[in-house]
Coordinates of C-alpha atoms in Angstrom, one line a residue:
M12 CA -48.9 -12.4 89.5
M13 CA -50.6 -13.0 86.2
D14 CA -54.4 -12.7 85.7
H15 CA -55.8 -15.9 84.2
H16 CA -59.1 -15.9 82.3
P17 CA -61.2 -19.0 81.8
S18 CA -60.3 -18.9 78.1
D19 CA -56.6 -19.1 79.0
R20 CA -57.1 -22.4 80.7
I21 CA -56.2 -25.7 79.2
A22 CA -59.1 -28.2 78.9
D23 CA -59.0 -31.4 80.8
L24 CA -56.7 -34.1 79.4
P25 CA -58.8 -36.8 77.7
T26 CA -58.8 -40.0 79.8
T27 CA -57.9 -42.1 76.7
V28 CA -54.4 -40.5 76.6
T29 CA -52.5 -42.8 79.0
S30 CA -48.8 -42.7 78.1
P31 CA -46.6 -39.9 79.5
R32 CA -45.3 -39.0 76.1
G33 CA -48.9 -38.9 74.7
K34 CA -49.9 -36.5 77.5
L35 CA -46.9 -34.3 77.0
V36 CA -47.5 -34.0 73.3
Y37 CA -51.2 -33.4 73.7
L38 CA -50.8 -30.8 76.3
Y39 CA -48.1 -29.0 74.3
L40 CA -50.2 -29.0 71.2
E41 CA -53.2 -27.6 73.2
A42 CA -51.1 -24.9 74.9
S43 CA -49.3 -23.8 71.8
G44 CA -52.2 -24.0 69.4
G45 CA -50.3 -26.5 67.1
A46 CA -46.8 -27.5 66.2
T47 CA -44.9 -29.3 63.5
V48 CA -43.0 -32.6 64.0
A49 CA -39.8 -30.6 64.1
D50 CA -41.2 -28.2 66.7
L51 CA -42.2 -31.1 68.9
N52 CA -38.9 -32.9 68.4
D53 CA -36.9 -29.8 69.4
T54 CA -39.1 -28.4 72.2
L55 CA -39.9 -31.7 73.9
A56 CA -36.5 -33.3 73.3
M57 CA -38.2 -36.4 71.8
N58 CA -36.7 -38.2 68.8
K59 CA -38.6 -38.0 65.6
L60 CA -39.8 -41.6 65.5
A61 CA -41.3 -41.2 69.0
V62 CA -43.0 -38.0 68.1
L63 CA -44.5 -39.6 64.9
S64 CA -45.7 -42.6 66.9
V65 CA -47.4 -40.5 69.5
L66 CA -49.0 -38.3 66.8
E67 CA -50.3 -41.4 65.0
S68 CA -51.9 -42.7 68.2
L69 CA -53.5 -39.3 69.0
T70 CA -54.7 -38.9 65.4
S71 CA -56.2 -42.4 65.4
Q72 CA -58.1 -41.5 68.6
G73 CA -59.5 -38.4 66.9
L74 CA -57.7 -36.1 69.4
V75 CA -55.3 -34.5 67.0
E76 CA -55.4 -33.7 63.3
K77 CA -52.9 -32.5 60.8
T78 CA -53.5 -29.2 59.2
G79 CA -50.9 -28.4 56.5
T80 CA -47.6 -29.1 58.2
E81 CA -48.9 -28.7 61.8
Y82 CA -50.7 -30.9 64.2
V83 CA -53.5 -29.4 66.2
V84 CA -55.8 -30.6 68.9
T85 CA -59.3 -31.2 67.6
A86 CA -62.1 -29.2 69.2

């Protein structure tokens, strides 16, 4: 059994994220520390247009930002 420390925990999901895909992308970005569109496309088995749509929504809500080629959860 793994020891979990409080810093290893994922923060609560923002209540403004309501779509299942939005939740999936947000949680993946938070758990992984960031990802490219290609990473999200491959790992989550979502098509590129869906990934871009979700990222646009999360970015417009101020929950995610693009840093270089990766998207990361804002603090």
